[in-house]
PDB file of C-alpha atoms in Angstrom:
ATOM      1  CA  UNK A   1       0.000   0.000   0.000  1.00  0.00           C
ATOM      2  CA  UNK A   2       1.658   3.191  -1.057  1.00  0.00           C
ATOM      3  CA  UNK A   3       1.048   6.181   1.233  1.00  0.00           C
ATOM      4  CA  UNK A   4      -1.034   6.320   4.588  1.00  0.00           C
ATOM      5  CA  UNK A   5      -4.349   8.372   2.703  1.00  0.00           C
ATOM      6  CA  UNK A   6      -6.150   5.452   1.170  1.00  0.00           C
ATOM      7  CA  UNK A   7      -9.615   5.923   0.027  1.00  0.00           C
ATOM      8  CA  UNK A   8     -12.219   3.780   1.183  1.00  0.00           C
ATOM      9  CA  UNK A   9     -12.553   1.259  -1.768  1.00  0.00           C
ATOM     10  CA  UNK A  10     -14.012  -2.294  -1.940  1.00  0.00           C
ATOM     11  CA  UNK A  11     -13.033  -2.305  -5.241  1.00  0.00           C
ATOM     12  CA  UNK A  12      -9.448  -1.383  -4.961  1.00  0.00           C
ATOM     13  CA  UNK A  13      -8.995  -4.820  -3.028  1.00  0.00           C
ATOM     14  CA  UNK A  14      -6.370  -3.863  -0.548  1.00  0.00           C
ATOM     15  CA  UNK A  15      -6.129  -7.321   0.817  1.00  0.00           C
ATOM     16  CA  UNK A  16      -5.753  -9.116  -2.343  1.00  0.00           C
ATOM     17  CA  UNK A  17      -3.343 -12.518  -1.621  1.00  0.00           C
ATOM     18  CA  UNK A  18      -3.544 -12.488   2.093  1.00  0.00           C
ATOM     19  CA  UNK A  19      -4.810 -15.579   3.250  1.00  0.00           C
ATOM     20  CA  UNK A  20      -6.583 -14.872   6.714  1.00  0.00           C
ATOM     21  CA  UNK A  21      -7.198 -10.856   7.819  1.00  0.00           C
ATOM     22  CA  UNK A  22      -8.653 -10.150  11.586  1.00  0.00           C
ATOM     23  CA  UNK A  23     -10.669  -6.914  12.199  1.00  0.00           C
ATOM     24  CA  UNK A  24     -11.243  -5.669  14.932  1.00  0.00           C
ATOM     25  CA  UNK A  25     -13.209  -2.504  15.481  1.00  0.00           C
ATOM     26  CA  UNK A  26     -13.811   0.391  17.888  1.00  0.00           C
ATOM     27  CA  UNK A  27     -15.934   0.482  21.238  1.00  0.00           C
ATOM     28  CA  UNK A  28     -14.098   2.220  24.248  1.00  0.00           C
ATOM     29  CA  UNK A  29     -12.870   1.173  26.968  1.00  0.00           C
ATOM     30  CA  UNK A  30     -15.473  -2.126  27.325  1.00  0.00           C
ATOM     31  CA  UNK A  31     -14.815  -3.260  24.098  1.00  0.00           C
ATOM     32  CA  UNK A  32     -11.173  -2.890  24.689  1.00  0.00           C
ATOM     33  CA  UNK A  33     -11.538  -5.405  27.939  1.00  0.00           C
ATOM     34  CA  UNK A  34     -14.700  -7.481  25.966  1.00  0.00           C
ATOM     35  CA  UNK A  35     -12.246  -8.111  22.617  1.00  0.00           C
ATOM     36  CA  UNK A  36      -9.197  -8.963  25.156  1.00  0.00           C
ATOM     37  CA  UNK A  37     -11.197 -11.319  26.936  1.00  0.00           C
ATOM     38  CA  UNK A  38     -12.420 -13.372  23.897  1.00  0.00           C
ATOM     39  CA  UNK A  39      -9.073 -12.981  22.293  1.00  0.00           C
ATOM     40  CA  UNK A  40      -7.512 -14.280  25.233  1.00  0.00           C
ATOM     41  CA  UNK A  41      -9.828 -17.480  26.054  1.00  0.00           C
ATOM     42  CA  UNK A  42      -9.857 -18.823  22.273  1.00  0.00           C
ATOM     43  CA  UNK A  43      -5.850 -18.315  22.669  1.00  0.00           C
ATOM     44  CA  UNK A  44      -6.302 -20.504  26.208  1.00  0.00           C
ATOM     45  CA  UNK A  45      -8.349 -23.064  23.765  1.00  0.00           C
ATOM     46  CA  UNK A  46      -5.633 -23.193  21.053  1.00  0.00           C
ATOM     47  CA  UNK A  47      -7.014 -20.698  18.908  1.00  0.00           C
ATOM     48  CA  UNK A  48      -4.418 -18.220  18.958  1.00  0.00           C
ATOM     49  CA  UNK A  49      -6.007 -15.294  16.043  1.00  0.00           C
ATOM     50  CA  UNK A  50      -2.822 -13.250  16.459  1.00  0.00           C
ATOM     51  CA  UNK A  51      -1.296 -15.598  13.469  1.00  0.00           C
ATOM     52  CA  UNK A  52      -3.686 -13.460  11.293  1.00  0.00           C
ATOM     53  CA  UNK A  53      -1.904 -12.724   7.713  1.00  0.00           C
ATOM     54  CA  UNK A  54      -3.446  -9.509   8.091  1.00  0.00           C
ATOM     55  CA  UNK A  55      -4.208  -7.615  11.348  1.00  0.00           C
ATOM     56  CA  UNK A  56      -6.543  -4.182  11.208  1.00  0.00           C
ATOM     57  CA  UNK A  57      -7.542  -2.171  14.243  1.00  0.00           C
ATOM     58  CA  UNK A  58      -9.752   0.927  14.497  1.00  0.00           C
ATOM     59  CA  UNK A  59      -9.880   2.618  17.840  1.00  0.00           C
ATOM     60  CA  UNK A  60     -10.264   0.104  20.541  1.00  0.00           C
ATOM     61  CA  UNK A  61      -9.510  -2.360  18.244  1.00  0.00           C
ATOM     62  CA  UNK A  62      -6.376  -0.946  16.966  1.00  0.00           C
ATOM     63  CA  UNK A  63      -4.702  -1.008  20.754  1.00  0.00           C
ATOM     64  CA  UNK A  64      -6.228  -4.690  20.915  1.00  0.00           C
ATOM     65  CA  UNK A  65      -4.521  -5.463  17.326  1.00  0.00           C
ATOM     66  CA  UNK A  66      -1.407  -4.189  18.308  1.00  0.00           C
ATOM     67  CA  UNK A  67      -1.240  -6.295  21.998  1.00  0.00           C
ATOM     68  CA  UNK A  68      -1.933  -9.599  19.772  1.00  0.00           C
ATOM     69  CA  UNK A  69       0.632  -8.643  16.835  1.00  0.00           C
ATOM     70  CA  UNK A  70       3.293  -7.891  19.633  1.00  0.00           C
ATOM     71  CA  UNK A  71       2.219 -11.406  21.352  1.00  0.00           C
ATOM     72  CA  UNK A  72       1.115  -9.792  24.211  1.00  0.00           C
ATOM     73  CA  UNK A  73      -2.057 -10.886  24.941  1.00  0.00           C
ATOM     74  CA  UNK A  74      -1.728 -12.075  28.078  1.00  0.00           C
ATOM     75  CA  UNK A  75       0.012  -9.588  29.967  1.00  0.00           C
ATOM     76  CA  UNK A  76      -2.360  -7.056  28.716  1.00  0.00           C
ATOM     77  CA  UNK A  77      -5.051  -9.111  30.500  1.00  0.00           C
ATOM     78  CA  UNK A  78      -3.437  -8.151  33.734  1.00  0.00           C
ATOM     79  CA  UNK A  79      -3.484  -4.804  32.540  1.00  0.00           C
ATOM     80  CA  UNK A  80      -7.020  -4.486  32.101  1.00  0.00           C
ATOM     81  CA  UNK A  81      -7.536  -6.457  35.269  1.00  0.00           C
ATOM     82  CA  UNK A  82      -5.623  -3.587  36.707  1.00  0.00           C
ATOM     83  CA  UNK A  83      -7.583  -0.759  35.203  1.00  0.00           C
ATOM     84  CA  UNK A  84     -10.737  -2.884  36.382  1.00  0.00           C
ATOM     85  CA  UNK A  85      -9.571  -2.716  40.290  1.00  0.00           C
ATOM     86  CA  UNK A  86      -8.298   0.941  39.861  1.00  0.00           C
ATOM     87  CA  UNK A  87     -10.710   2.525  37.581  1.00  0.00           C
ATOM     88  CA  UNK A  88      -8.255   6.323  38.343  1.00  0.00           C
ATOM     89  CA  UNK A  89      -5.938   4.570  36.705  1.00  0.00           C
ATOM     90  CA  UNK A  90      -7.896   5.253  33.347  1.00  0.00           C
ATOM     91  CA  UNK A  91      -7.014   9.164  33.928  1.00  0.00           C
ATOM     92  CA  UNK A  92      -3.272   7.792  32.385  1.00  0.00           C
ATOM     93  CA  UNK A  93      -5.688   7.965  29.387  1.00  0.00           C
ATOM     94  CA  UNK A  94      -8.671   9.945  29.422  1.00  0.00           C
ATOM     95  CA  UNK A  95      -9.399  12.870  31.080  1.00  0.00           C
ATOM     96  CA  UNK A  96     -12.798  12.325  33.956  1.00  0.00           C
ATOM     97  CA  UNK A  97     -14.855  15.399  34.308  1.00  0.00           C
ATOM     98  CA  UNK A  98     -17.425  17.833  32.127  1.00  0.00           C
ATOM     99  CA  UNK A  99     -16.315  18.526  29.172  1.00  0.00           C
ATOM    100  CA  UNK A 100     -15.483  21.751  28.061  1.00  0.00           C
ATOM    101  CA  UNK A 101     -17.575  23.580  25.474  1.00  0.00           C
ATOM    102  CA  UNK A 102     -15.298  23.365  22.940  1.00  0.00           C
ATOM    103  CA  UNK A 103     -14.916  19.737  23.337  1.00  0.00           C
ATOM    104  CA  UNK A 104     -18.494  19.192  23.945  1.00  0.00           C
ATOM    105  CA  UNK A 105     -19.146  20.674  20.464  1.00  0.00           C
ATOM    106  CA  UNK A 106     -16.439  18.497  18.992  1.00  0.00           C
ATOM    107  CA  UNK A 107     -18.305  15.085  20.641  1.00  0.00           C
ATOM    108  CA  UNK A 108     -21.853  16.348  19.375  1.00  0.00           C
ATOM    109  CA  UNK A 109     -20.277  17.260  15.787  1.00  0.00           C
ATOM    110  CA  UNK A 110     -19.394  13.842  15.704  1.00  0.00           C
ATOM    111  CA  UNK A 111     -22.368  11.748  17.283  1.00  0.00           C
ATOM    112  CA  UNK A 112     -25.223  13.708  15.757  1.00  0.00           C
ATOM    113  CA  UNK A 113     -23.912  13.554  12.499  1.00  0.00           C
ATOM    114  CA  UNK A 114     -25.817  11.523   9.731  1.00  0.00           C
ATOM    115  CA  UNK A 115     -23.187  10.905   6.777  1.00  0.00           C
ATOM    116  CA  UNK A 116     -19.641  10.504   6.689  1.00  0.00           C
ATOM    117  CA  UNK A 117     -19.504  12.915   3.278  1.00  0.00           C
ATOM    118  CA  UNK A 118     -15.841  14.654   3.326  1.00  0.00           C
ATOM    119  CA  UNK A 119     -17.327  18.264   4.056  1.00  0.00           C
ATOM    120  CA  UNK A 120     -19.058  16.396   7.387  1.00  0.00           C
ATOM    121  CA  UNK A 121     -15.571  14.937   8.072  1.00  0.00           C
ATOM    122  CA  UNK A 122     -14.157  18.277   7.972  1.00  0.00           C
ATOM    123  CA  UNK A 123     -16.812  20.146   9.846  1.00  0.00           C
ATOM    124  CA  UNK A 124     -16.045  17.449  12.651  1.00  0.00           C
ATOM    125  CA  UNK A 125     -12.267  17.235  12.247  1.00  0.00           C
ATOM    126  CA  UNK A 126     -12.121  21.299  12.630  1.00  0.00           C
ATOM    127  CA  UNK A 127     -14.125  20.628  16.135  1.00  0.00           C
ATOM    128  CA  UNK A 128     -11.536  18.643  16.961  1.00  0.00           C
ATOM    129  CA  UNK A 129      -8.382  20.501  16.132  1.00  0.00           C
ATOM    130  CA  UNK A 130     -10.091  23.500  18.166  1.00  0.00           C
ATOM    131  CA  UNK A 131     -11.490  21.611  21.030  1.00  0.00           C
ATOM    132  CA  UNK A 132      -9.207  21.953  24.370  1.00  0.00           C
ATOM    133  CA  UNK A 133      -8.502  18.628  25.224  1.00  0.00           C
ATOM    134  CA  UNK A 134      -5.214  17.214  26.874  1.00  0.00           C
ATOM    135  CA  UNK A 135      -1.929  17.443  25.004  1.00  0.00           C
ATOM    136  CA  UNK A 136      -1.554  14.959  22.296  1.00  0.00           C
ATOM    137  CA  UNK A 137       1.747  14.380  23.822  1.00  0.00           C
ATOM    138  CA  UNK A 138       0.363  13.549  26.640  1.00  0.00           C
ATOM    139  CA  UNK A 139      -2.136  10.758  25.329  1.00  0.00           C
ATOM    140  CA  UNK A 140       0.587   8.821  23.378  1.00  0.00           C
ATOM    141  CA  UNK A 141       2.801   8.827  26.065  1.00  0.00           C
ATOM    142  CA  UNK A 142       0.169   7.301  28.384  1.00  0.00           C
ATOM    143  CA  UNK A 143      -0.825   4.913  25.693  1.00  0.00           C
ATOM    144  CA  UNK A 144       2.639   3.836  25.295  1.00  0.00           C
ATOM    145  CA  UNK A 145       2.530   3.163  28.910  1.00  0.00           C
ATOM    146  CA  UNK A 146      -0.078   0.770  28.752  1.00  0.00           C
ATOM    147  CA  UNK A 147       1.410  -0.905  25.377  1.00  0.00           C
ATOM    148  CA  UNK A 148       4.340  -1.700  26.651  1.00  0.00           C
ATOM    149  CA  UNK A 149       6.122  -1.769  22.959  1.00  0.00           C
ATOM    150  CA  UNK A 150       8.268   0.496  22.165  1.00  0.00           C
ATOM    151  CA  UNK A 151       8.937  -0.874  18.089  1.00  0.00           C
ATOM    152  CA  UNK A 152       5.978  -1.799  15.998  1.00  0.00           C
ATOM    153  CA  UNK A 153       5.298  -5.064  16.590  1.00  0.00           C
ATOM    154  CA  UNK A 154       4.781  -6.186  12.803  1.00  0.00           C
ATOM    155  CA  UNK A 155       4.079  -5.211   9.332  1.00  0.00           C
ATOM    156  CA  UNK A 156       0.797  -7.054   9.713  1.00  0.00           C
ATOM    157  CA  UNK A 157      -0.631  -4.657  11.451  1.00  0.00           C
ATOM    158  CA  UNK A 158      -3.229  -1.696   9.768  1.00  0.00           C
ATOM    159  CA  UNK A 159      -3.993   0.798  11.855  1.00  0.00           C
ATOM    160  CA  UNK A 160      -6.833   3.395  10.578  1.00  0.00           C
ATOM    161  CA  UNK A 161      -7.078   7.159  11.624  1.00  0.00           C
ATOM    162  CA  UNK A 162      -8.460   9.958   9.422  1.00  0.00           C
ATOM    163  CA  UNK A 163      -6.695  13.762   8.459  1.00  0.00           C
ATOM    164  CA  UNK A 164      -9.052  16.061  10.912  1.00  0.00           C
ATOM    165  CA  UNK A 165      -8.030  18.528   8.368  1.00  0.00           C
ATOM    166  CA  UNK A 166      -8.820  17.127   5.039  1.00  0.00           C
ATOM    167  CA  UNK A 167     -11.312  14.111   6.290  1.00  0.00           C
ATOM    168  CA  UNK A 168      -9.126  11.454   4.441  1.00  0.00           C
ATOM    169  CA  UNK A 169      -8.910   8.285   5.920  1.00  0.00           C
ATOM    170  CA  UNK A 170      -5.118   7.347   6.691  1.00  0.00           C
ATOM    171  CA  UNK A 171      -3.884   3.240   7.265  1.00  0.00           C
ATOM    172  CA  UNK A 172      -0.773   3.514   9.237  1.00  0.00           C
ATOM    173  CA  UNK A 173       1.293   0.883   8.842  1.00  0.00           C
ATOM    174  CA  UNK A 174       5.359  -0.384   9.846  1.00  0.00           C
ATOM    175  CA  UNK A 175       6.801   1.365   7.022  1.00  0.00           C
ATOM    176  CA  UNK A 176       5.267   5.042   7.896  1.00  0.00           C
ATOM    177  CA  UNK A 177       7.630   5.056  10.494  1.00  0.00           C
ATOM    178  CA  UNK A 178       4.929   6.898  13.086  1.00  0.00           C
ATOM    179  CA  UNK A 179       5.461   5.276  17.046  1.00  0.00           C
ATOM    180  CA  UNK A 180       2.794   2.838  17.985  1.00  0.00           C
ATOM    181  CA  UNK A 181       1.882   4.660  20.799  1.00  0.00           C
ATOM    182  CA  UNK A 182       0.880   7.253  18.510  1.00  0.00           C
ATOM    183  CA  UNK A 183      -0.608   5.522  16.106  1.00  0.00           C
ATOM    184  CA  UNK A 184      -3.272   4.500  18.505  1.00  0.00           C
ATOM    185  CA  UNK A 185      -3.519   7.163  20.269  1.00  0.00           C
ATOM    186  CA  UNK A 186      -4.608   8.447  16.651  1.00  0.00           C
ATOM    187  CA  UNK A 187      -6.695   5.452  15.522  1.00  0.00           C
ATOM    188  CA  UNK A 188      -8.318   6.039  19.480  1.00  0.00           C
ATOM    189  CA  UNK A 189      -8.926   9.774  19.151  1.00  0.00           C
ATOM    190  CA  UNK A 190     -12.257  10.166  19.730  1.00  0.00           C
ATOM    191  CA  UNK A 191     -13.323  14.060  18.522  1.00  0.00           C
ATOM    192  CA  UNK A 192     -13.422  16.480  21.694  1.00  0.00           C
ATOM    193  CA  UNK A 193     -12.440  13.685  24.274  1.00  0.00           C
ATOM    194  CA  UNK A 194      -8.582  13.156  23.167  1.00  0.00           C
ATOM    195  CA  UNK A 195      -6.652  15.654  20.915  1.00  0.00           C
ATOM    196  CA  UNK A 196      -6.130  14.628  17.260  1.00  0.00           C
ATOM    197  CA  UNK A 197      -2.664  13.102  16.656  1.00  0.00           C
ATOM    198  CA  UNK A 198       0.377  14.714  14.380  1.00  0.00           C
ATOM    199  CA  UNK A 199       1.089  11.910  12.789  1.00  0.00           C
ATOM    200  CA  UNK A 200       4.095  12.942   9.781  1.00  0.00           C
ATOM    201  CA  UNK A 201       2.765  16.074   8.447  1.00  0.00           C
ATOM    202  CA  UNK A 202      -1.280  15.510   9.343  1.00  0.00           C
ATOM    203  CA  UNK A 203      -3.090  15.872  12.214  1.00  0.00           C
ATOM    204  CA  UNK A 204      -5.326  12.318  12.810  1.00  0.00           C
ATOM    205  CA  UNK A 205      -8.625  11.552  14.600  1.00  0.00           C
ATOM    206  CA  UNK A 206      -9.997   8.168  15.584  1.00  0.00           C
ATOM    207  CA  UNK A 207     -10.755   5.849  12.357  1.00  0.00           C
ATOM    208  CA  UNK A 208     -14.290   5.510  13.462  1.00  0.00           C
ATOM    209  CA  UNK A 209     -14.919   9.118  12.125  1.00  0.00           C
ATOM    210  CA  UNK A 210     -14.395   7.853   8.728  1.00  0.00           C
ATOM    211  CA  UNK A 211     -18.181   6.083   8.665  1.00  0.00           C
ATOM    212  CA  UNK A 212     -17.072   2.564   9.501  1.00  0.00           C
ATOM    213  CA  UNK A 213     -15.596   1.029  13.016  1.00  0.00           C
ATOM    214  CA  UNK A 214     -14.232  -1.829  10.983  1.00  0.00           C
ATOM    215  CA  UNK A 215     -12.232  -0.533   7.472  1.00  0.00           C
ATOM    216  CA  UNK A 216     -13.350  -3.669   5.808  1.00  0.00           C
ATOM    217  CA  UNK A 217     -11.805  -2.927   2.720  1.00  0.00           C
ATOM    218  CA  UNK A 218      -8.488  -3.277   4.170  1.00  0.00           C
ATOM    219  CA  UNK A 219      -9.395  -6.947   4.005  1.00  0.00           C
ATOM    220  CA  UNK A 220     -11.463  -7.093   0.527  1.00  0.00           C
ATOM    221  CA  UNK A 221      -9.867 -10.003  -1.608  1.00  0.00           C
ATOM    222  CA  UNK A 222      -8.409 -12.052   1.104  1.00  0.00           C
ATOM    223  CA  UNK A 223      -9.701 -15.858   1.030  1.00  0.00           C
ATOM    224  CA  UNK A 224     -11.522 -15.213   4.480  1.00  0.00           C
ATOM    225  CA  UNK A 225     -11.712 -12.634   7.463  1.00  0.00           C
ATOM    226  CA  UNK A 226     -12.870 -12.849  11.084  1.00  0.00           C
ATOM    227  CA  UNK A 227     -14.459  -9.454  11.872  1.00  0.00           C
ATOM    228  CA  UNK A 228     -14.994  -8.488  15.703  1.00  0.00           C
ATOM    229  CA  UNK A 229     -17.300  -5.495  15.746  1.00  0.00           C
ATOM    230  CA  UNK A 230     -19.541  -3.602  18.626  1.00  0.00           C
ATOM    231  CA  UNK A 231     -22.497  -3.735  16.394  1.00  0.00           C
ATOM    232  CA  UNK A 232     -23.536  -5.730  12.842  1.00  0.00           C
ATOM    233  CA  UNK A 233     -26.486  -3.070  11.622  1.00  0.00           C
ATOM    234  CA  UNK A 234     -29.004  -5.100  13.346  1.00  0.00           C
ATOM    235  CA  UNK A 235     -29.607  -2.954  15.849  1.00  0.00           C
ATOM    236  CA  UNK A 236     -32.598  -0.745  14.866  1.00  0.00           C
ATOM    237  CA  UNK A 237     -32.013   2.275  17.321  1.00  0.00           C
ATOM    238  CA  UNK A 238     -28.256   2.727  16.322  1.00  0.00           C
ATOM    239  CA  UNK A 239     -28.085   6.040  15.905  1.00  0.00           C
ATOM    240  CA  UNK A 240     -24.927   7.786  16.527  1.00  0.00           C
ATOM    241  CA  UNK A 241     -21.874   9.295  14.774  1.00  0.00           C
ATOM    242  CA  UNK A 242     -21.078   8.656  10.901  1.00  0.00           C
ATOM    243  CA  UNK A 243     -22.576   5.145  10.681  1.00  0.00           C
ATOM    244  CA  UNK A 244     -26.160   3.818  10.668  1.00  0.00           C
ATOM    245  CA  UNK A 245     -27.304   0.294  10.507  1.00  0.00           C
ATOM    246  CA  UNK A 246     -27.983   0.322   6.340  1.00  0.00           C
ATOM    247  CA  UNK A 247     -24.217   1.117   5.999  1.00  0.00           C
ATOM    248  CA  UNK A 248     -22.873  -0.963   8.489  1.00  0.00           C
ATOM    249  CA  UNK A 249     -24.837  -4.162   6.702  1.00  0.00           C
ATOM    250  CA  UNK A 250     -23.631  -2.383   3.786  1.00  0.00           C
ATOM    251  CA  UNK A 251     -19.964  -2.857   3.968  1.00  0.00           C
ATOM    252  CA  UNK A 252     -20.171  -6.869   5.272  1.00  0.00           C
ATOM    253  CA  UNK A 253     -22.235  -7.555   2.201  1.00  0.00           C
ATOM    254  CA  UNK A 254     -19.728  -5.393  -0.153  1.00  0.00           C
ATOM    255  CA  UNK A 255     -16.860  -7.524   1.474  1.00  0.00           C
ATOM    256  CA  UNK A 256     -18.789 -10.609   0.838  1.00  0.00           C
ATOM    257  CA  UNK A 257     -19.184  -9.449  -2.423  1.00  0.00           C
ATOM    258  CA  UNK A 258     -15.049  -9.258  -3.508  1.00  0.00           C
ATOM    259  CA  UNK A 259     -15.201 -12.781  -2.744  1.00  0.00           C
ATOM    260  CA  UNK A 260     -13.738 -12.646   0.670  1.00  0.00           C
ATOM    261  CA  UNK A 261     -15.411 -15.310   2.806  1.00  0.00           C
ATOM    262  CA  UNK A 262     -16.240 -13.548   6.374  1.00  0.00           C
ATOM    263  CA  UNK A 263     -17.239 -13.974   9.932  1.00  0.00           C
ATOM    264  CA  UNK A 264     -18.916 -10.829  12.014  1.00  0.00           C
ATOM    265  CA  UNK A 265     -18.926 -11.980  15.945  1.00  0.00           C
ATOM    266  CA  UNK A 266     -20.604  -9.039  18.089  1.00  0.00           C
ATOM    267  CA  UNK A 267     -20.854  -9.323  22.163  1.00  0.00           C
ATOM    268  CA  UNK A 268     -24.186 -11.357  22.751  1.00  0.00           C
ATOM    269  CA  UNK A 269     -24.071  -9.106  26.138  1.00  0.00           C
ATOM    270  CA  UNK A 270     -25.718  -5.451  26.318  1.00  0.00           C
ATOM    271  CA  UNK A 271     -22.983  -3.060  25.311  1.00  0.00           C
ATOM    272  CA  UNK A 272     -23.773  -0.321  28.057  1.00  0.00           C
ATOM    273  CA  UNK A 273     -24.139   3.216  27.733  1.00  0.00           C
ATOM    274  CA  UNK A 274     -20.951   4.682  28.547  1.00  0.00           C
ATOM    275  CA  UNK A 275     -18.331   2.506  27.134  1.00  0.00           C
ATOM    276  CA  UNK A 276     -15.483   4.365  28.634  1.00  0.00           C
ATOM    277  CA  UNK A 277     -16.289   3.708  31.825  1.00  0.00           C
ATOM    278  CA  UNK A 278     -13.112   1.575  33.569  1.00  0.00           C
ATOM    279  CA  UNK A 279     -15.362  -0.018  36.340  1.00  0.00           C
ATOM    280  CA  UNK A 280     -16.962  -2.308  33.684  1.00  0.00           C
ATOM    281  CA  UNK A 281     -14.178  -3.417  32.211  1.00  0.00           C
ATOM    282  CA  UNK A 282     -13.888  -6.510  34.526  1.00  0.00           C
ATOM    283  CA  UNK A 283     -17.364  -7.784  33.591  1.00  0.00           C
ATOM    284  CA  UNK A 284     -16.545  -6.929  29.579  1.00  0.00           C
ATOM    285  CA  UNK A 285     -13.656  -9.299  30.024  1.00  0.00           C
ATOM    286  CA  UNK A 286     -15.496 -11.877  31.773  1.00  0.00           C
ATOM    287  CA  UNK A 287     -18.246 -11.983  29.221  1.00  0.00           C
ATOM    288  CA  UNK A 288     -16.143 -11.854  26.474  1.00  0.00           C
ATOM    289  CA  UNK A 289     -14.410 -14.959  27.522  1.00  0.00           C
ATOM    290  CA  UNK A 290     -17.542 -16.518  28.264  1.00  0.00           C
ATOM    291  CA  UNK A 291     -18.616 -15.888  24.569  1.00  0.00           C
ATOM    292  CA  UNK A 292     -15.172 -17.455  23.558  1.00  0.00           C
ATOM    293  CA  UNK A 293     -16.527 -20.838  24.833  1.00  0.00           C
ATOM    294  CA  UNK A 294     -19.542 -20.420  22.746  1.00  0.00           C
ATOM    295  CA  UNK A 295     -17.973 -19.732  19.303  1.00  0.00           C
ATOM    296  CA  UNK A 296     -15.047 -21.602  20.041  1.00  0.00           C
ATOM    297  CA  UNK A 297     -15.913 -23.928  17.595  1.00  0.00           C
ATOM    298  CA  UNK A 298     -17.238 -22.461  14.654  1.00  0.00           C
ATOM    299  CA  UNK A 299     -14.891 -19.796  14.956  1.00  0.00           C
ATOM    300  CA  UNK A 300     -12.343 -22.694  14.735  1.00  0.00           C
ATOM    301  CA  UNK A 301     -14.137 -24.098  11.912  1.00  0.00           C
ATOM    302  CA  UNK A 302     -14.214 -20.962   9.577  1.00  0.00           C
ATOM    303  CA  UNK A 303     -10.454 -19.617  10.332  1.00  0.00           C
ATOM    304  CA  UNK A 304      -8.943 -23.123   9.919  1.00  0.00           C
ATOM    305  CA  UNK A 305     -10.718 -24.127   6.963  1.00  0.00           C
TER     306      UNK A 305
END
């Protein structure tokens, strides 16, 4: 892939001769614990999805991605233990507190927007760049904290963001030679909560902005991908931010369309309200890995076929 601004294209087929791609989408700090939790158990059951040809994270799921590319998965699961026990600890990351009016109208120029046109993009990447949030700095440092990786773990790993300036969607990969702490502090930069990222010569928001949680292009033309999302478009009230249910069904059938065979596996539990909220993070992982033992073995079936 040449260059980090890659349009969103089904047709392009970005994933063209990989074998197996993982996704694994955005969803705060509960999906964060839910996805390490699953991740975790099939590993435990000799499933270990981190051998994934291709590995793509979007907000959540790009700190998640990165944890099972650098074959860390387990001691991350103490990690979120710990942030479950000390919920403060979760201030290493994002700020507690009202927001400030600037960054409250950066949050509602993202979540009551309809479309994810470019001019909407722009109109909610401008909130962003003006909202006064904590130092950028200061996020990726945190984040790296947590990480615990230094190098990027592998050129497996795609890690989406978009330009809060021009509304393109960026993949940041190994060879852009941008920090992994800042990559998903970028990827994780949810408008008027954290501050967008300089990342080379943009300025990056979280890659759910960009009308998808998932990027399943990034994976359109492989022979098969798992996809681990918050939400599959069958949720009739979903109303919030750049997607909607029509275009999240949307995308999964355009993937299935390329050929790619694929797998969507949402958390069977209630997603609650406030996904950012640390003290639920030790349920999310619990339930997670109780959903592991469910799918265990179709999930088997479809990734080893």
């Amino acid at each position: 892939m040449a260059g980090m601004a890659l349009p969103r294209s089904m047709a392009a087929l970005y994933g063209r001769g990989i074998e197996r791609g993982l996704v694994l989408g955005g969803g705060g700090m509960w999906f964060v614990a839910w996805q390490t939790g699953y991740l975790r158990r099939l590993e435990e059951l000799g499933l270990a999805m981190g051998s994934a040809d291709r590995l793509v994270g979007t907000s959540a799921g790009s700190i998640v991605a990165s944890i099972l590319a650098g074959e860390k998965l387990g001691g991350f699961s103490r990690t979120v233990d710990l942030l479950a026990r000390a919920p403060a600890l979760l201030g290493l990351v994002a700020s507690s507190g009202p927001l400030e009016p600037s960054c409250q109208r950066a949050l509602d120029a993202f979540r009551d927007s309809r479309d994810c046109e470019p001019a909407t993009l722009r109109t909610i990447g401008f909130a962003a760049l003006a909202a006064c949030t904590p130092s950028a700095d200061t996020t990726a440092r945190n984040l790296g904290v947590i990480l615990r990786m230094r190098r990027w773990p592998s050129s497996r790993l795609h890690v989406t963001c978009v330009d809060a300036f021009t509304g393109e969607r960026c993949v940041i990969t190994r060879s852009a030679g941008v920090p992994l702490a800042r990559a998903t502090a970028a990827s994780s930069a949810v408008p008027g909560i954290f501050a967008p990222q300089p990342v080379q010569d943009r300025k990056c928001m979280d890659g759910g902005v960009a009308g998808t949680g998932v990027h399943l292009d990034l994976v359109a033309g492989a022979r098969r991908a798992l996809v681990i999302s918050l939400v599959d478009g069958t949720e009739p009230d979903l109303a919030w931010g750049t997607m909607t249910p029509a275009t999240i069904r949307q995308e999964f059938d355009d993937l299935l369309a390329t050929g790619t065979q694929a797998m969507c596996i949402v958390p069977r539990a209630p997603v609650p309200e406030d996904v950012m909220d640390p003290k639920l993070a030790a349920t999310a992982a619990r339930e997670g890995m109780r959903q592991a033992d469910e799918d265990l073995d179709r999930v088997r079936a479809f990734w080893l076929a």
